[in-house]
JSON list of C-alpha atoms in Angstrom, two decimals:
[
{"chain": "A", "resi": 447, "resn": "MET", "atom": "CA", "xyz": [23.09, -2.91, 29.65]},
{"chain": "A", "resi": 448, "resn": "GLN", "atom": "CA", "xyz": [21.23, -2.32, 32.92]},
{"chain": "A", "resi": 449, "resn": "SER", "atom": "CA", "xyz": [18.39, -4.74, 33.64]},
{"chain": "A", "resi": 450, "resn": "HIS", "atom": "CA", "xyz": [15.71, -1.96, 33.75]},
{"chain": "A", "resi": 451, "resn": "VAL", "atom": "CA", "xyz": [16.99, -0.70, 30.36]},
{"chain": "A", "resi": 452, "resn": "THR", "atom": "CA", "xyz": [16.86, -4.25, 28.90]},
{"chain": "A", "resi": 453, "resn": "GLN", "atom": "CA", "xyz": [13.35, -4.72, 30.27]},
{"chain": "A", "resi": 454, "resn": "ALA", "atom": "CA", "xyz": [12.18, -1.42, 28.75]},
{"chain": "A", "resi": 455, "resn": "LEU", "atom": "CA", "xyz": [13.68, -2.37, 25.36]},
{"chain": "A", "resi": 456, "resn": "ASP", "atom": "CA", "xyz": [12.04, -5.72, 25.53]},
{"chain": "A", "resi": 457, "resn": "SER", "atom": "CA", "xyz": [8.68, -4.08, 26.15]},
{"chain": "A", "resi": 458, "resn": "TRP", "atom": "CA", "xyz": [9.14, -1.86, 23.24]},
{"chain": "A", "resi": 459, "resn": "TYR", "atom": "CA", "xyz": [9.97, -4.84, 21.07]},
{"chain": "A", "resi": 460, "resn": "GLY", "atom": "CA", "xyz": [6.76, -6.64, 22.17]},
{"chain": "A", "resi": 461, "resn": "ALA", "atom": "CA", "xyz": [4.70, -3.50, 21.37]},
{"chain": "A", "resi": 462, "resn": "TRP", "atom": "CA", "xyz": [6.34, -3.20, 18.00]},
{"chain": "A", "resi": 463, "resn": "LYS", "atom": "CA", "xyz": [5.45, -6.87, 17.10]},
{"chain": "A", "resi": 464, "resn": "LEU", "atom": "CA", "xyz": [1.92, -6.19, 18.25]},
{"chain": "A", "resi": 465, "resn": "HIS", "atom": "CA", "xyz": [1.97, -2.98, 15.98]},
{"chain": "A", "resi": 466, "resn": "GLU", "atom": "CA", "xyz": [3.15, -5.21, 13.11]},
{"chain": "A", "resi": 467, "resn": "ARG", "atom": "CA", "xyz": [0.32, -7.84, 13.69]},
{"chain": "A", "resi": 468, "resn": "THR", "atom": "CA", "xyz": [-2.33, -5.28, 14.06]},
{"chain": "A", "resi": 469, "resn": "ALA", "atom": "CA", "xyz": [-1.26, -3.60, 10.95]},
{"chain": "A", "resi": 470, "resn": "GLN", "atom": "CA", "xyz": [-1.50, -6.84, 8.96]},
{"chain": "A", "resi": 471, "resn": "GLY", "atom": "CA", "xyz": [-4.88, -7.42, 10.45]},
{"chain": "A", "resi": 472, "resn": "ALA", "atom": "CA", "xyz": [-6.07, -4.11, 9.23]},
{"chain": "A", "resi": 473, "resn": "PHE", "atom": "CA", "xyz": [-4.61, -4.90, 5.71]},
{"chain": "A", "resi": 474, "resn": "THR", "atom": "CA", "xyz": [-6.24, -8.12, 5.44]},
{"chain": "A", "resi": 475, "resn": "ALA", "atom": "CA", "xyz": [-9.57, -6.83, 6.74]},
{"chain": "A", "resi": 476, "resn": "ALA", "atom": "CA", "xyz": [-9.62, -4.26, 3.93]},
{"chain": "A", "resi": 477, "resn": "PHE", "atom": "CA", "xyz": [-8.21, -6.47, 1.26]},
{"chain": "A", "resi": 478, "resn": "PRO", "atom": "CA", "xyz": [-9.04, -10.12, 1.97]},
{"chain": "A", "resi": 479, "resn": "ALA", "atom": "CA", "xyz": [-6.98, -11.60, -0.87]},
{"chain": "A", "resi": 480, "resn": "LEU", "atom": "CA", "xyz": [-3.81, -10.70, 1.01]},
{"chain": "A", "resi": 481, "resn": "ASP", "atom": "CA", "xyz": [-2.06, -13.61, 2.50]},
{"chain": "A", "resi": 482, "resn": "THR", "atom": "CA", "xyz": [0.90, -13.61, 4.85]},
{"chain": "A", "resi": 483, "resn": "THR", "atom": "CA", "xyz": [3.84, -15.09, 3.16]},
{"chain": "A", "resi": 484, "resn": "ASP", "atom": "CA", "xyz": [7.65, -15.28, 3.03]},
{"chain": "A", "resi": 485, "resn": "PRO", "atom": "CA", "xyz": [10.14, -13.81, 2.07]},
{"chain": "A", "resi": 486, "resn": "ARG", "atom": "CA", "xyz": [9.82, -10.45, 3.50]},
{"chain": "A", "resi": 487, "resn": "CYS", "atom": "CA", "xyz": [10.34, -7.62, 0.96]},
{"chain": "A", "resi": 488, "resn": "ARG", "atom": "CA", "xyz": [13.12, -5.12, 0.91]},
{"chain": "A", "resi": 489, "resn": "CYS", "atom": "CA", "xyz": [11.22, -3.15, 3.79]},
{"chain": "A", "resi": 490, "resn": "TYR", "atom": "CA", "xyz": [12.22, -5.97, 6.18]},
{"chain": "A", "resi": 491, "resn": "GLY", "atom": "CA", "xyz": [8.91, -5.91, 7.81]},
{"chain": "A", "resi": 492, "resn": "PRO", "atom": "CA", "xyz": [5.87, -8.15, 7.50]},
{"chain": "A", "resi": 493, "resn": "THR", "atom": "CA", "xyz": [4.87, -8.74, 3.81]},
{"chain": "A", "resi": 494, "resn": "LEU", "atom": "CA", "xyz": [1.42, -9.74, 2.59]},
{"chain": "A", "resi": 495, "resn": "ARG", "atom": "CA", "xyz": [1.01, -10.84, -1.02]},
{"chain": "A", "resi": 496, "resn": "TRP", "atom": "CA", "xyz": [-1.90, -11.63, -3.44]},
{"chain": "A", "resi": 497, "resn": "VAL", "atom": "CA", "xyz": [-2.73, -12.87, -6.97]},
{"chain": "A", "resi": 498, "resn": "THR", "atom": "CA", "xyz": [-6.16, -13.01, -8.20]},
{"chain": "A", "resi": 499, "resn": "PRO", "atom": "CA", "xyz": [-6.68, -13.86, -11.96]},
{"chain": "A", "resi": 500, "resn": "GLY", "atom": "CA", "xyz": [-8.18, -10.87, -13.79]},
{"chain": "A", "resi": 501, "resn": "GLU", "atom": "CA", "xyz": [-7.60, -8.68, -10.86]},
{"chain": "A", "resi": 502, "resn": "GLY", "atom": "CA", "xyz": [-3.98, -8.37, -10.60]},
{"chain": "A", "resi": 503, "resn": "GLN", "atom": "CA", "xyz": [-1.33, -9.26, -8.09]},
{"chain": "A", "resi": 504, "resn": "GLY", "atom": "CA", "xyz": [0.90, -7.49, -5.61]},
{"chain": "A", "resi": 505, "resn": "LYS", "atom": "CA", "xyz": [2.15, -6.96, -2.06]},
{"chain": "A", "resi": 506, "resn": "VAL", "atom": "CA", "xyz": [1.65, -4.92, 0.99]},
{"chain": "A", "resi": 507, "resn": "CYS", "atom": "CA", "xyz": [4.41, -4.47, 3.45]},
{"chain": "A", "resi": 508, "resn": "LEU", "atom": "CA", "xyz": [5.32, -2.46, 6.68]},
{"chain": "A", "resi": 509, "resn": "ASP", "atom": "CA", "xyz": [8.81, -1.27, 7.02]},
{"chain": "A", "resi": 510, "resn": "ASP", "atom": "CA", "xyz": [10.86, -0.93, 10.23]},
{"chain": "A", "resi": 511, "resn": "HIS", "atom": "CA", "xyz": [9.83, 2.72, 10.56]},
{"chain": "A", "resi": 512, "resn": "GLY", "atom": "CA", "xyz": [6.07, 1.80, 10.56]},
{"chain": "A", "resi": 513, "resn": "ARG", "atom": "CA", "xyz": [5.53, 3.09, 7.11]},
{"chain": "A", "resi": 514, "resn": "ALA", "atom": "CA", "xyz": [3.28, 1.04, 4.68]},
{"chain": "A", "resi": 515, "resn": "THR", "atom": "CA", "xyz": [3.90, 0.39, 0.94]},
{"chain": "A", "resi": 516, "resn": "ILE", "atom": "CA", "xyz": [1.74, -1.27, -1.66]},
{"chain": "A", "resi": 517, "resn": "GLU", "atom": "CA", "xyz": [2.99, -2.46, -4.99]},
{"chain": "A", "resi": 518, "resn": "PHE", "atom": "CA", "xyz": [0.07, -3.74, -7.17]},
{"chain": "A", "resi": 519, "resn": "GLU", "atom": "CA", "xyz": [0.48, -5.00, -10.87]},
{"chain": "A", "resi": 520, "resn": "ASN", "atom": "CA", "xyz": [-2.14, -5.34, -13.67]},
{"chain": "A", "resi": 521, "resn": "VAL", "atom": "CA", "xyz": [-5.12, -4.19, -11.73]},
{"chain": "A", "resi": 522, "resn": "PRO", "atom": "CA", "xyz": [-8.10, -3.11, -13.81]},
{"chain": "A", "resi": 523, "resn": "LYS", "atom": "CA", "xyz": [-8.01, 0.53, -14.60]},
{"chain": "A", "resi": 524, "resn": "THR", "atom": "CA", "xyz": [-11.70, 1.05, -13.81]},
{"chain": "A", "resi": 525, "resn": "ALA", "atom": "CA", "xyz": [-11.19, -0.32, -10.31]},
{"chain": "A", "resi": 526, "resn": "VAL", "atom": "CA", "xyz": [-8.04, 1.83, -9.54]},
{"chain": "A", "resi": 527, "resn": "GLY", "atom": "CA", "xyz": [-9.90, 4.83, -11.09]},
{"chain": "A", "resi": 528, "resn": "ALA", "atom": "CA", "xyz": [-12.85, 4.30, -8.73]},
{"chain": "A", "resi": 529, "resn": "ALA", "atom": "CA", "xyz": [-10.62, 3.72, -5.56]},
{"chain": "A", "resi": 530, "resn": "MET", "atom": "CA", "xyz": [-8.34, 6.59, -6.30]},
{"chain": "A", "resi": 531, "resn": "THR", "atom": "CA", "xyz": [-11.26, 9.04, -7.01]},
{"chain": "A", "resi": 532, "resn": "GLU", "atom": "CA", "xyz": [-12.77, 7.91, -3.71]},
{"chain": "A", "resi": 533, "resn": "CYS", "atom": "CA", "xyz": [-9.63, 8.35, -1.73]},
{"chain": "A", "resi": 534, "resn": "TRP", "atom": "CA", "xyz": [-8.07, 11.50, -3.25]},
{"chain": "A", "resi": 535, "resn": "GLY", "atom": "CA", "xyz": [-10.57, 12.77, -5.82]},
{"chain": "A", "resi": 536, "resn": "ALA", "atom": "CA", "xyz": [-9.50, 13.18, -9.58]},
{"chain": "A", "resi": 537, "resn": "ASP", "atom": "CA", "xyz": [-6.67, 15.00, -11.07]},
{"chain": "A", "resi": 538, "resn": "TRP", "atom": "CA", "xyz": [-4.29, 14.80, -8.08]},
{"chain": "A", "resi": 539, "resn": "PHE", "atom": "CA", "xyz": [-1.64, 13.15, -10.23]},
{"chain": "A", "resi": 540, "resn": "ASP", "atom": "CA", "xyz": [-2.36, 15.18, -13.45]},
{"chain": "A", "resi": 541, "resn": "GLU", "atom": "CA", "xyz": [-4.27, 12.17, -14.88]},
{"chain": "A", "resi": 542, "resn": "GLY", "atom": "CA", "xyz": [-7.18, 14.37, -15.89]},
{"chain": "A", "resi": 543, "resn": "HIS", "atom": "CA", "xyz": [-10.70, 15.25, -14.67]},
{"chain": "A", "resi": 544, "resn": "GLY", "atom": "CA", "xyz": [-12.03, 11.59, -15.25]},
{"chain": "A", "resi": 545, "resn": "GLY", "atom": "CA", "xyz": [-9.47, 10.25, -12.76]},
{"chain": "A", "resi": 546, "resn": "PHE", "atom": "CA", "xyz": [-7.53, 7.18, -13.51]},
{"chain": "A", "resi": 547, "resn": "ALA", "atom": "CA", "xyz": [-10.57, 5.46, -14.92]},
{"chain": "A", "resi": 548, "resn": "GLU", "atom": "CA", "xyz": [-10.25, 7.69, -17.91]},
{"chain": "A", "resi": 549, "resn": "ALA", "atom": "CA", "xyz": [-6.43, 8.46, -17.86]},
{"chain": "A", "resi": 550, "resn": "GLU", "atom": "CA", "xyz": [-4.45, 8.05, -20.98]},
{"chain": "A", "resi": 551, "resn": "PRO", "atom": "CA", "xyz": [-1.64, 5.47, -20.93]},
{"chain": "A", "resi": 552, "resn": "GLY", "atom": "CA", "xyz": [1.42, 6.82, -19.20]},
{"chain": "A", "resi": 553, "resn": "SER", "atom": "CA", "xyz": [3.20, 7.32, -15.95]},
{"chain": "A", "resi": 554, "resn": "TYR", "atom": "CA", "xyz": [1.82, 9.54, -13.22]},
{"chain": "A", "resi": 555, "resn": "THR", "atom": "CA", "xyz": [3.86, 10.29, -10.14]},
{"chain": "A", "resi": 556, "resn": "TYR", "atom": "CA", "xyz": [3.67, 12.42, -6.99]},
{"chain": "A", "resi": 557, "resn": "GLU", "atom": "CA", "xyz": [6.20, 12.84, -4.25]},
{"chain": "A", "resi": 558, "resn": "ASP", "atom": "CA", "xyz": [5.12, 14.39, -0.89]},
{"chain": "A", "resi": 559, "resn": "GLU", "atom": "CA", "xyz": [8.02, 16.48, 0.35]},
{"chain": "A", "resi": 560, "resn": "THR", "atom": "CA", "xyz": [6.48, 16.70, 3.74]},
{"chain": "A", "resi": 561, "resn": "SER", "atom": "CA", "xyz": [5.96, 12.94, 4.46]},
{"chain": "A", "resi": 562, "resn": "TYR", "atom": "CA", "xyz": [8.44, 11.55, 1.90]},
{"chain": "A", "resi": 563, "resn": "ALA", "atom": "CA", "xyz": [5.61, 9.35, 0.47]},
{"chain": "A", "resi": 564, "resn": "GLU", "atom": "CA", "xyz": [5.78, 8.44, -3.08]},
{"chain": "A", "resi": 565, "resn": "TYR", "atom": "CA", "xyz": [3.04, 7.62, -5.49]},
{"chain": "A", "resi": 566, "resn": "GLU", "atom": "CA", "xyz": [3.62, 6.20, -8.93]},
{"chain": "A", "resi": 567, "resn": "PHE", "atom": "CA", "xyz": [0.96, 4.97, -11.34]},
{"chain": "A", "resi": 568, "resn": "ASP", "atom": "CA", "xyz": [1.65, 3.32, -14.73]},
{"chain": "A", "resi": 569, "resn": "VAL", "atom": "CA", "xyz": [-1.52, 3.31, -16.78]},
{"chain": "A", "resi": 570, "resn": "ARG", "atom": "CA", "xyz": [-1.28, 0.78, -19.57]},
{"chain": "A", "resi": 571, "resn": "GLY", "atom": "CA", "xyz": [-3.04, 0.53, -22.85]},
{"chain": "A", "resi": 572, "resn": "ASP", "atom": "CA", "xyz": [-4.52, -2.78, -22.10]},
{"chain": "A", "resi": 573, "resn": "GLY", "atom": "CA", "xyz": [-6.81, -1.36, -19.48]},
{"chain": "A", "resi": 574, "resn": "THR", "atom": "CA", "xyz": [-4.69, -2.10, -16.43]},
{"chain": "A", "resi": 575, "resn": "VAL", "atom": "CA", "xyz": [-2.79, -0.10, -13.88]},
{"chain": "A", "resi": 576, "resn": "THR", "atom": "CA", "xyz": [0.48, -1.04, -12.17]},
{"chain": "A", "resi": 577, "resn": "PHE", "atom": "CA", "xyz": [1.11, 1.21, -9.10]},
{"chain": "A", "resi": 578, "resn": "GLY", "atom": "CA", "xyz": [3.00, 1.75, -6.05]},
{"chain": "A", "resi": 579, "resn": "ILE", "atom": "CA", "xyz": [2.26, 3.88, -3.01]},
{"chain": "A", "resi": 580, "resn": "SER", "atom": "CA", "xyz": [5.27, 4.01, -0.64]},
{"chain": "A", "resi": 581, "resn": "TYR", "atom": "CA", "xyz": [6.18, 5.28, 2.88]},
{"chain": "A", "resi": 582, "resn": "VAL", "atom": "CA", "xyz": [2.69, 6.17, 3.90]},
{"chain": "A", "resi": 583, "resn": "LYS", "atom": "CA", "xyz": [0.74, 5.75, 7.19]},
{"chain": "A", "resi": 584, "resn": "VAL", "atom": "CA", "xyz": [-0.85, 2.36, 7.72]},
{"chain": "A", "resi": 585, "resn": "ASP", "atom": "CA", "xyz": [-4.35, 4.08, 7.86]},
{"chain": "A", "resi": 586, "resn": "ASP", "atom": "CA", "xyz": [-3.77, 5.64, 4.39]},
{"chain": "A", "resi": 587, "resn": "ILE", "atom": "CA", "xyz": [-2.99, 2.25, 2.78]},
{"chain": "A", "resi": 588, "resn": "VAL", "atom": "CA", "xyz": [-5.91, 0.72, 4.64]},
{"chain": "A", "resi": 589, "resn": "VAL", "atom": "CA", "xyz": [-8.35, 3.22, 3.23]},
{"chain": "A", "resi": 590, "resn": "MET", "atom": "CA", "xyz": [-6.96, 2.57, -0.27]},
{"chain": "A", "resi": 591, "resn": "LEU", "atom": "CA", "xyz": [-7.17, -1.18, 0.08]},
{"chain": "A", "resi": 592, "resn": "ASP", "atom": "CA", "xyz": [-10.72, -0.87, 1.27]},
{"chain": "A", "resi": 593, "resn": "ALA", "atom": "CA", "xyz": [-11.66, 1.29, -1.60]},
{"chain": "A", "resi": 594, "resn": "LEU", "atom": "CA", "xyz": [-9.88, -0.84, -4.16]},
{"chain": "A", "resi": 595, "resn": "GLU", "atom": "CA", "xyz": [-11.46, -4.02, -2.72]},
{"chain": "A", "resi": 596, "resn": "ARG", "atom": "CA", "xyz": [-14.98, -2.53, -3.03]},
{"chain": "A", "resi": 597, "resn": "ALA", "atom": "CA", "xyz": [-14.26, -1.46, -6.55]},
{"chain": "A", "resi": 598, "resn": "LEU", "atom": "CA", "xyz": [-12.97, -4.91, -7.58]},
{"chain": "A", "resi": 599, "resn": "ALA", "atom": "CA", "xyz": [-15.92, -6.62, -5.92]},
{"chain": "A", "resi": 600, "resn": "GLY", "atom": "CA", "xyz": [-18.34, -4.33, -7.89]},
{"chain": "A", "resi": 601, "resn": "GLN", "atom": "CA", "xyz": [-16.72, -5.69, -11.09]},
{"chain": "A", "resi": 602, "resn": "ARG", "atom": "CA", "xyz": [-16.94, -9.31, -10.16]},
{"chain": "A", "resi": 603, "resn": "PRO", "atom": "CA", "xyz": [-19.61, -11.61, -11.76]}
]
C-alpha cells in the first residue's frame, strides 16, 4: 500500500478509536453503573456491563459500524415505563396507553425498516422487563440510558 494511503488509514483508525472511547464516555455519563469489561460481545466493539441488585443487569455495546445496542434484564417495569414514555411516548409498541409501566405481561417488538433498528421488550409478571434495543445511533441509546437512570434513581431509597 502506498505510504500516504497507509497514513490516511492509520488516521481513520485513530479517529475510530476516539469515537469508541467518546461513545463509552457518553454511555457511562448517562448510566453510571456501566463498567468497562471484557469480553467484548458479539458486536466486537467496546462492551460495558452492569449489575445492580434490585435494578437489573445488562450491557451496552458499540458495533464496528458505529451502532449501539443495549440488552438489559430484570429492570423494574415502572422504571422502564417512565423511561420509555419520556423517550418515545406511550403505545409505540402496542403496549397500551399507560405505556410499559402498565403493560400486560408479554412480548412487544418493533423493527424500523428504515434504520434496521430493532426493539424488543419482554414484560414479565414479576414486575420486571427484559429488553433489547439494537442497531441504533449512539445518541438514541444515551437518551434512553439517561431516562432510565433518572427513573431508577427516583425509586431508590
